[in-house]
PDB file of C-alpha atoms in Angstrom:
ATOM      1  CA  UNK A  29     -41.902   3.590 -16.158  1.00  0.00           C
ATOM      2  CA  UNK A  30     -39.679   2.669 -13.224  1.00  0.00           C
ATOM      3  CA  UNK A  31     -39.579  -0.915 -12.003  1.00  0.00           C
ATOM      4  CA  UNK A  32     -40.658  -1.150  -8.351  1.00  0.00           C
ATOM      5  CA  UNK A  33     -37.357  -2.689  -7.267  1.00  0.00           C
ATOM      6  CA  UNK A  34     -35.099  -0.221  -9.086  1.00  0.00           C
ATOM      7  CA  UNK A  35     -34.574   2.122  -6.119  1.00  0.00           C
ATOM      8  CA  UNK A  36     -33.270  -0.808  -4.104  1.00  0.00           C
ATOM      9  CA  UNK A  37     -30.249  -1.011  -6.421  1.00  0.00           C
ATOM     10  CA  UNK A  38     -29.381   2.694  -6.510  1.00  0.00           C
ATOM     11  CA  UNK A  39     -26.874   2.381  -3.626  1.00  0.00           C
ATOM     12  CA  UNK A  40     -25.033  -0.523  -5.287  1.00  0.00           C
ATOM     13  CA  UNK A  41     -24.905   1.320  -8.618  1.00  0.00           C
ATOM     14  CA  UNK A  42     -23.597   4.447  -6.886  1.00  0.00           C
ATOM     15  CA  UNK A  43     -20.961   2.354  -5.097  1.00  0.00           C
ATOM     16  CA  UNK A  44     -19.941   0.625  -8.334  1.00  0.00           C
ATOM     17  CA  UNK A  45     -19.601   4.007 -10.020  1.00  0.00           C
ATOM     18  CA  UNK A  46     -17.446   5.280  -7.167  1.00  0.00           C
ATOM     19  CA  UNK A  47     -15.249   2.168  -7.397  1.00  0.00           C
ATOM     20  CA  UNK A  48     -14.860   2.580 -11.156  1.00  0.00           C
ATOM     21  CA  UNK A  49     -13.943   6.257 -10.800  1.00  0.00           C
ATOM     22  CA  UNK A  50     -11.358   5.372  -8.141  1.00  0.00           C
ATOM     23  CA  UNK A  51     -10.049   2.493 -10.254  1.00  0.00           C
ATOM     24  CA  UNK A  52      -9.341   4.775 -13.238  1.00  0.00           C
ATOM     25  CA  UNK A  53      -7.467   7.263 -11.061  1.00  0.00           C
ATOM     26  CA  UNK A  54     -10.122   9.556  -9.573  1.00  0.00           C
ATOM     27  CA  UNK A  55     -12.626  12.127 -10.748  1.00  0.00           C
ATOM     28  CA  UNK A  56     -10.139  14.135 -12.823  1.00  0.00           C
ATOM     29  CA  UNK A  57      -8.950  11.040 -14.666  1.00  0.00           C
ATOM     30  CA  UNK A  58     -12.529   9.881 -15.213  1.00  0.00           C
ATOM     31  CA  UNK A  59     -13.431  13.271 -16.672  1.00  0.00           C
ATOM     32  CA  UNK A  60     -10.669  12.934 -19.259  1.00  0.00           C
ATOM     33  CA  UNK A  61     -11.934   9.578 -20.566  1.00  0.00           C
ATOM     34  CA  UNK A  62     -15.607  10.400 -20.812  1.00  0.00           C
ATOM     35  CA  UNK A  63     -18.045  13.072 -21.916  1.00  0.00           C
ATOM     36  CA  UNK A  64     -18.989  14.206 -18.398  1.00  0.00           C
ATOM     37  CA  UNK A  65     -17.161  16.420 -15.949  1.00  0.00           C
ATOM     38  CA  UNK A  66     -16.043  16.339 -12.342  1.00  0.00           C
ATOM     39  CA  UNK A  67     -19.326  17.529 -10.816  1.00  0.00           C
ATOM     40  CA  UNK A  68     -21.361  14.919 -12.654  1.00  0.00           C
ATOM     41  CA  UNK A  69     -19.016  12.117 -11.586  1.00  0.00           C
ATOM     42  CA  UNK A  70     -19.271  13.325  -8.012  1.00  0.00           C
ATOM     43  CA  UNK A  71     -23.089  13.257  -8.244  1.00  0.00           C
ATOM     44  CA  UNK A  72     -23.128   9.813  -9.898  1.00  0.00           C
ATOM     45  CA  UNK A  73     -21.141   8.429  -6.939  1.00  0.00           C
ATOM     46  CA  UNK A  74     -23.019  10.245  -4.168  1.00  0.00           C
ATOM     47  CA  UNK A  75     -25.946   8.352  -2.623  1.00  0.00           C
ATOM     48  CA  UNK A  76     -27.455  11.641  -1.439  1.00  0.00           C
ATOM     49  CA  UNK A  77     -27.699  13.054  -4.979  1.00  0.00           C
ATOM     50  CA  UNK A  78     -30.063  12.220  -7.795  1.00  0.00           C
ATOM     51  CA  UNK A  79     -28.747  11.010 -11.110  1.00  0.00           C
ATOM     52  CA  UNK A  80     -27.209   7.797 -12.266  1.00  0.00           C
ATOM     53  CA  UNK A  81     -24.256   7.287 -14.537  1.00  0.00           C
ATOM     54  CA  UNK A  82     -25.412   7.015 -18.178  1.00  0.00           C
ATOM     55  CA  UNK A  83     -24.689   3.726 -19.930  1.00  0.00           C
ATOM     56  CA  UNK A  84     -22.135   5.197 -22.356  1.00  0.00           C
ATOM     57  CA  UNK A  85     -20.224   6.797 -19.471  1.00  0.00           C
ATOM     58  CA  UNK A  86     -20.397   3.538 -17.482  1.00  0.00           C
ATOM     59  CA  UNK A  87     -18.937   1.704 -20.470  1.00  0.00           C
ATOM     60  CA  UNK A  88     -16.117   4.260 -20.721  1.00  0.00           C
ATOM     61  CA  UNK A  89     -15.282   3.793 -17.033  1.00  0.00           C
ATOM     62  CA  UNK A  90     -15.501  -0.005 -17.074  1.00  0.00           C
ATOM     63  CA  UNK A  91     -13.417  -0.177 -20.244  1.00  0.00           C
ATOM     64  CA  UNK A  92     -10.708   2.020 -18.770  1.00  0.00           C
ATOM     65  CA  UNK A  93     -10.833   0.130 -15.454  1.00  0.00           C
ATOM     66  CA  UNK A  94     -10.542  -3.144 -17.397  1.00  0.00           C
ATOM     67  CA  UNK A  95     -13.269  -4.525 -15.122  1.00  0.00           C
ATOM     68  CA  UNK A  96     -17.057  -4.543 -15.504  1.00  0.00           C
ATOM     69  CA  UNK A  97     -17.623  -2.799 -12.161  1.00  0.00           C
ATOM     70  CA  UNK A  98     -20.716  -0.817 -13.132  1.00  0.00           C
ATOM     71  CA  UNK A  99     -21.936  -3.331 -15.699  1.00  0.00           C
ATOM     72  CA  UNK A 100     -21.872  -6.089 -13.067  1.00  0.00           C
ATOM     73  CA  UNK A 101     -23.963  -3.948 -10.691  1.00  0.00           C
ATOM     74  CA  UNK A 102     -26.435  -3.206 -13.490  1.00  0.00           C
ATOM     75  CA  UNK A 103     -26.656  -6.879 -14.416  1.00  0.00           C
ATOM     76  CA  UNK A 104     -27.244  -7.826 -10.784  1.00  0.00           C
ATOM     77  CA  UNK A 105     -30.073  -5.276 -10.570  1.00  0.00           C
ATOM     78  CA  UNK A 106     -31.755  -7.148 -13.417  1.00  0.00           C
ATOM     79  CA  UNK A 107     -31.086 -10.575 -11.929  1.00  0.00           C
ATOM     80  CA  UNK A 108     -28.122 -11.497 -14.119  1.00  0.00           C
ATOM     81  CA  UNK A 109     -24.407 -11.984 -13.660  1.00  0.00           C
ATOM     82  CA  UNK A 110     -21.638 -10.918 -16.009  1.00  0.00           C
ATOM     83  CA  UNK A 111     -19.516 -13.757 -17.316  1.00  0.00           C
ATOM     84  CA  UNK A 112     -16.508 -12.973 -19.508  1.00  0.00           C
ATOM     85  CA  UNK A 113     -16.524 -14.431 -23.009  1.00  0.00           C
ATOM     86  CA  UNK A 114     -12.752 -14.874 -23.001  1.00  0.00           C
ATOM     87  CA  UNK A 115     -11.028 -15.493 -19.728  1.00  0.00           C
ATOM     88  CA  UNK A 116      -7.474 -15.426 -21.038  1.00  0.00           C
ATOM     89  CA  UNK A 117      -4.294 -16.562 -19.374  1.00  0.00           C
ATOM     90  CA  UNK A 118      -3.907 -16.477 -15.673  1.00  0.00           C
ATOM     91  CA  UNK A 119      -2.151 -18.282 -12.920  1.00  0.00           C
ATOM     92  CA  UNK A 120      -3.827 -21.402 -11.590  1.00  0.00           C
ATOM     93  CA  UNK A 121      -2.355 -20.986  -8.110  1.00  0.00           C
ATOM     94  CA  UNK A 122      -3.588 -17.395  -7.835  1.00  0.00           C
ATOM     95  CA  UNK A 123      -6.981 -18.399  -9.162  1.00  0.00           C
ATOM     96  CA  UNK A 124      -7.325 -21.224  -6.647  1.00  0.00           C
ATOM     97  CA  UNK A 125      -6.247 -18.888  -3.857  1.00  0.00           C
ATOM     98  CA  UNK A 126      -8.965 -16.482  -4.970  1.00  0.00           C
ATOM     99  CA  UNK A 127     -11.486 -19.355  -5.005  1.00  0.00           C
ATOM    100  CA  UNK A 128     -10.581 -20.214  -1.415  1.00  0.00           C
ATOM    101  CA  UNK A 129     -10.842 -16.620  -0.208  1.00  0.00           C
ATOM    102  CA  UNK A 130     -14.015 -15.739  -2.088  1.00  0.00           C
ATOM    103  CA  UNK A 131     -15.791 -19.001  -1.320  1.00  0.00           C
ATOM    104  CA  UNK A 132     -14.924 -18.608   2.366  1.00  0.00           C
ATOM    105  CA  UNK A 133     -16.412 -15.114   2.290  1.00  0.00           C
ATOM    106  CA  UNK A 134     -19.524 -16.390   0.478  1.00  0.00           C
ATOM    107  CA  UNK A 135     -20.009 -19.310   2.872  1.00  0.00           C
ATOM    108  CA  UNK A 136     -19.527 -17.057   5.907  1.00  0.00           C
ATOM    109  CA  UNK A 137     -22.114 -14.629   4.563  1.00  0.00           C
ATOM    110  CA  UNK A 138     -24.487 -17.500   3.702  1.00  0.00           C
ATOM    111  CA  UNK A 139     -24.289 -18.886   7.231  1.00  0.00           C
ATOM    112  CA  UNK A 140     -25.115 -15.482   8.698  1.00  0.00           C
ATOM    113  CA  UNK A 141     -27.908 -14.911   6.172  1.00  0.00           C
ATOM    114  CA  UNK A 142     -29.437 -18.325   6.819  1.00  0.00           C
ATOM    115  CA  UNK A 143     -29.505 -17.893  10.608  1.00  0.00           C
ATOM    116  CA  UNK A 144     -33.193 -16.950  10.368  1.00  0.00           C
ATOM    117  CA  UNK A 145     -33.925 -19.618   7.720  1.00  0.00           C
ATOM    118  CA  UNK A 146     -34.646 -17.119   4.971  1.00  0.00           C
ATOM    119  CA  UNK A 147     -32.907 -14.901   2.469  1.00  0.00           C
ATOM    120  CA  UNK A 148     -34.432 -11.440   2.263  1.00  0.00           C
ATOM    121  CA  UNK A 149     -33.764  -8.988  -0.605  1.00  0.00           C
ATOM    122  CA  UNK A 150     -30.967  -7.007   1.118  1.00  0.00           C
ATOM    123  CA  UNK A 151     -29.252 -10.283   2.048  1.00  0.00           C
ATOM    124  CA  UNK A 152     -29.561 -11.497  -1.531  1.00  0.00           C
ATOM    125  CA  UNK A 153     -28.027  -8.216  -2.688  1.00  0.00           C
ATOM    126  CA  UNK A 154     -25.145  -8.769  -0.262  1.00  0.00           C
ATOM    127  CA  UNK A 155     -24.351 -12.363  -1.171  1.00  0.00           C
ATOM    128  CA  UNK A 156     -24.869 -12.230  -4.954  1.00  0.00           C
ATOM    129  CA  UNK A 157     -21.596 -10.408  -5.784  1.00  0.00           C
ATOM    130  CA  UNK A 158     -19.668 -12.717  -3.442  1.00  0.00           C
ATOM    131  CA  UNK A 159     -21.025 -15.777  -5.229  1.00  0.00           C
ATOM    132  CA  UNK A 160     -20.300 -14.179  -8.616  1.00  0.00           C
ATOM    133  CA  UNK A 161     -16.691 -13.462  -7.568  1.00  0.00           C
ATOM    134  CA  UNK A 162     -16.241 -17.124  -6.618  1.00  0.00           C
ATOM    135  CA  UNK A 163     -17.774 -18.311  -9.891  1.00  0.00           C
ATOM    136  CA  UNK A 164     -15.498 -16.013 -11.887  1.00  0.00           C
ATOM    137  CA  UNK A 165     -12.368 -17.276 -10.102  1.00  0.00           C
ATOM    138  CA  UNK A 166     -13.456 -20.871 -10.742  1.00  0.00           C
ATOM    139  CA  UNK A 167     -14.035 -20.075 -14.422  1.00  0.00           C
ATOM    140  CA  UNK A 168     -10.510 -18.667 -14.758  1.00  0.00           C
ATOM    141  CA  UNK A 169      -9.033 -21.785 -13.127  1.00  0.00           C
ATOM    142  CA  UNK A 170     -11.194 -24.070 -15.259  1.00  0.00           C
ATOM    143  CA  UNK A 171     -10.071 -22.308 -18.446  1.00  0.00           C
ATOM    144  CA  UNK A 172      -6.459 -23.164 -17.575  1.00  0.00           C
ATOM    145  CA  UNK A 173      -7.362 -26.799 -16.929  1.00  0.00           C
ATOM    146  CA  UNK A 174      -9.269 -26.959 -20.236  1.00  0.00           C
ATOM    147  CA  UNK A 175      -6.266 -25.504 -22.056  1.00  0.00           C
ATOM    148  CA  UNK A 176      -4.007 -28.197 -20.555  1.00  0.00           C
ATOM    149  CA  UNK A 177      -6.506 -30.850 -21.656  1.00  0.00           C
ATOM    150  CA  UNK A 178      -6.786 -29.377 -25.141  1.00  0.00           C
ATOM    151  CA  UNK A 179      -3.060 -28.815 -25.710  1.00  0.00           C
ATOM    152  CA  UNK A 180      -1.788 -31.936 -23.972  1.00  0.00           C
ATOM    153  CA  UNK A 181       0.944 -29.729 -22.510  1.00  0.00           C
ATOM    154  CA  UNK A 182       1.753 -29.276 -18.834  1.00  0.00           C
ATOM    155  CA  UNK A 183       1.053 -25.940 -17.201  1.00  0.00           C
ATOM    156  CA  UNK A 184       3.701 -24.425 -14.945  1.00  0.00           C
ATOM    157  CA  UNK A 185       2.103 -22.858 -11.871  1.00  0.00           C
ATOM    158  CA  UNK A 186       3.701 -19.645 -10.691  1.00  0.00           C
ATOM    159  CA  UNK A 187       5.206 -20.356  -7.252  1.00  0.00           C
ATOM    160  CA  UNK A 188       3.999 -16.967  -5.994  1.00  0.00           C
ATOM    161  CA  UNK A 189       0.415 -17.755  -7.095  1.00  0.00           C
ATOM    162  CA  UNK A 190       0.562 -21.170  -5.476  1.00  0.00           C
ATOM    163  CA  UNK A 191       1.018 -19.591  -2.094  1.00  0.00           C
ATOM    164  CA  UNK A 192       4.784 -20.092  -1.856  1.00  0.00           C
TER     165      UNK A 192
END
């Protein structure tokens, strides 16, 4: 049985698949890391064609891309966001720069969306990934701050990441 809202997310899943294929180096590269071939990857990315990327193939692509591109789109379709279990090392300056850029994009979109005093489903679909991107950047920055608190050691910010 298909959920009534599922067709609304087909374009975003197709776009995420296309991004993942591009991120791993194109259709030929994608075909070498998964069980499906060029034609299938082309269909999975094409909004005019039926067929969605199977979960195992999506996992192969996301794993190779080192980003949950398709998984994040699937989670959003179900009303969830993907949050990494381990954020790992990063650069605080770069993370804060990303927070500024992504939050500015989210706020700009929110102001446009709220012009009619409502958020409709397509607008929610548009703003959700922007908010998630901001949250993720904040989580990376917060993990660095927590590590400084835990270790009692100073953290040297990369001058390049700090905007220098």
